[in-house]
Short mmCIF file of C-alpha atoms in Angstrom, two decimals:
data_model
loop_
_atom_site.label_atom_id
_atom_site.label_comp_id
_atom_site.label_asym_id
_atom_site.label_seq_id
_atom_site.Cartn_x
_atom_site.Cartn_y
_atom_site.Cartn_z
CA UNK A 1 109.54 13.58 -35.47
CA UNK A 2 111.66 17.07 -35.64
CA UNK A 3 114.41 15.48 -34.22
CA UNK A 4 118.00 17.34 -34.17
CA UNK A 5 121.22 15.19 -32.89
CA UNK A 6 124.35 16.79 -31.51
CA UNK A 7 127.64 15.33 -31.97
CA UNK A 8 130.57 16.00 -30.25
CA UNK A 9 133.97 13.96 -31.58
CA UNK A 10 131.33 12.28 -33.97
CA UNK A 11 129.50 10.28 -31.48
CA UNK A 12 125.91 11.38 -30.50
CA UNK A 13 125.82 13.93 -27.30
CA UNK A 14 122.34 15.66 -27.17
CA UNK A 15 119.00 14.99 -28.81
CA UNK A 16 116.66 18.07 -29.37
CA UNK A 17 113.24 17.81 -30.10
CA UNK A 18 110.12 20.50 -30.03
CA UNK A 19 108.62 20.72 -26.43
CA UNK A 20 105.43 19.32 -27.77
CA UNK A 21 107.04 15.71 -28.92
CA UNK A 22 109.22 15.93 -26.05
CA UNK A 23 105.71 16.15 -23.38
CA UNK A 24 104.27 13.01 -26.22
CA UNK A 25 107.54 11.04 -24.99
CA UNK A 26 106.62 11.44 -21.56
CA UNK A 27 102.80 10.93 -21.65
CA UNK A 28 103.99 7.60 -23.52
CA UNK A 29 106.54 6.61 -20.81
CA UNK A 30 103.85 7.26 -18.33
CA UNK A 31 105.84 9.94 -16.89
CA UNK A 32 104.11 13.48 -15.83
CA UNK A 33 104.36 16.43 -18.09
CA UNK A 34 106.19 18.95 -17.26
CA UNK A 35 105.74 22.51 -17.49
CA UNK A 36 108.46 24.96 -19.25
CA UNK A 37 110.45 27.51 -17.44
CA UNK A 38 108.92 30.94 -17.21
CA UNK A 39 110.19 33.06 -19.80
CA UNK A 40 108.94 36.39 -18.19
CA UNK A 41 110.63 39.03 -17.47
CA UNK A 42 108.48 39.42 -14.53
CA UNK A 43 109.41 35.78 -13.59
CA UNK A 44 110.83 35.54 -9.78
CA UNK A 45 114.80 35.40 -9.85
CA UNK A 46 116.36 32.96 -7.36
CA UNK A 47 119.37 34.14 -5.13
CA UNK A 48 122.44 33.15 -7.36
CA UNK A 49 125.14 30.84 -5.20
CA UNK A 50 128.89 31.67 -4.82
CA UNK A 51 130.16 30.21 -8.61
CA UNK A 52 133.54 28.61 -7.64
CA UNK A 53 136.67 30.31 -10.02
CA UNK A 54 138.78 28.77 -12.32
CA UNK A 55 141.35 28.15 -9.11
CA UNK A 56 139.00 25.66 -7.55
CA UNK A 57 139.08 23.30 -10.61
CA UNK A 58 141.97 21.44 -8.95
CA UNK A 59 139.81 20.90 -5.63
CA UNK A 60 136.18 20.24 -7.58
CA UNK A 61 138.37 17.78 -10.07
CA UNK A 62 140.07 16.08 -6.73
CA UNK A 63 136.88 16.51 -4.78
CA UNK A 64 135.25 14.03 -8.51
CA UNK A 65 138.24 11.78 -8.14
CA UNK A 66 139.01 12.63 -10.87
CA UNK A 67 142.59 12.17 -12.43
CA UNK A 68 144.05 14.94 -14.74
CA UNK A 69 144.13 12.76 -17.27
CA UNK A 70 141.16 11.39 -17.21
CA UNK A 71 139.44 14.86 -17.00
CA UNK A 72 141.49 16.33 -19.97
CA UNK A 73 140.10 13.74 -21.82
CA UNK A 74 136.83 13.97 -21.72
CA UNK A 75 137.17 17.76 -22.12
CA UNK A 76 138.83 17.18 -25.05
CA UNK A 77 142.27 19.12 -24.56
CA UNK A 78 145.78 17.54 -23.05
CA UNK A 79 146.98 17.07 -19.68
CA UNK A 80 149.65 19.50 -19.65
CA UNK A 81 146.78 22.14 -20.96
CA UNK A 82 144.40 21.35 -18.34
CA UNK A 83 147.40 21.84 -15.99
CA UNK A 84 148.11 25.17 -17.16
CA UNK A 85 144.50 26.20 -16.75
CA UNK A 86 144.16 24.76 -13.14
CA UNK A 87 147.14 26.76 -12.45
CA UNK A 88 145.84 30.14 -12.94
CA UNK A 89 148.15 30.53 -16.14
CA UNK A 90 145.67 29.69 -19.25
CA UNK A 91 142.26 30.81 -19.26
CA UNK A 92 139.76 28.41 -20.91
CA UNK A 93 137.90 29.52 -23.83
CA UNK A 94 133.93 29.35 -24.02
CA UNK A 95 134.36 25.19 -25.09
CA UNK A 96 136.25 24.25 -22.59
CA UNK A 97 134.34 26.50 -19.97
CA UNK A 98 131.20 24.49 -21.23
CA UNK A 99 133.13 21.11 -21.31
CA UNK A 100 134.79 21.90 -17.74
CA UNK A 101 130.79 22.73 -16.62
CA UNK A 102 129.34 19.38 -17.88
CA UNK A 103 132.31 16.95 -16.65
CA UNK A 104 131.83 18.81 -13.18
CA UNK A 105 128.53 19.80 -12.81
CA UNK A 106 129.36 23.72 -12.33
CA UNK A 107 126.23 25.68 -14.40
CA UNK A 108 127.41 29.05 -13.83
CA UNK A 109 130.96 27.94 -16.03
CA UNK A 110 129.13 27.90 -19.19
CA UNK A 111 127.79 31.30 -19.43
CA UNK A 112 130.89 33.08 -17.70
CA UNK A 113 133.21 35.21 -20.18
#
């Protein structure tokens, strides 16, 4: 199996595998194949929601119940940093962005610049 393994702090995050072996998983879990994305460019493009700013990471982190601490952690950066970025007075580079997306399920934080 073409298998590729992300780590992140040296523990095992992601697994990547070719579509193919990834539909051979599924057929063998009795689960239904699933088609890929359209890659088009003629492929229809949904409406895009209002992505909430940097300024609404207090409220979305709150809204997890999620403590500061507990949040800076499992980005990876300190308290006081997280702090300065929920304040309007760091911004977060691309990591973090991507870090801040996964902990609190916002998509449209990974790809912003």
């Amino acid at each position: 199996m073409d298998l590729q393994i992300i780590t992140r702090d040296g523990e095992p995050e992601y697994a990547v595998l070719p579509w193919a072996q990834y539909q051979s998983l599924l057929k063998a879990a009795g689960l239904r194949s699933q088609q890929p994305p359209p890659t088009s460019p003629e492929a229809p493009v949904e409406p895009v929601a209002e992505l909430p700013g940097f300024d609404q990471l207090r409220v979305l982190r709150e809204a997890k119940g999620l403590a500061i601490e507990v949040l800076a952690r499992a980005v990876g950066i300190s308290p006081s940093y997280l702090g300065l970025i929920e304040s309007g007075e760091r911004e977060p580079d691309a990591a973090i962005r991507r870090s801040l997306a996964w902990e609190l399920g916002v998509a449209g934080w990974r790809d912003a610049s």
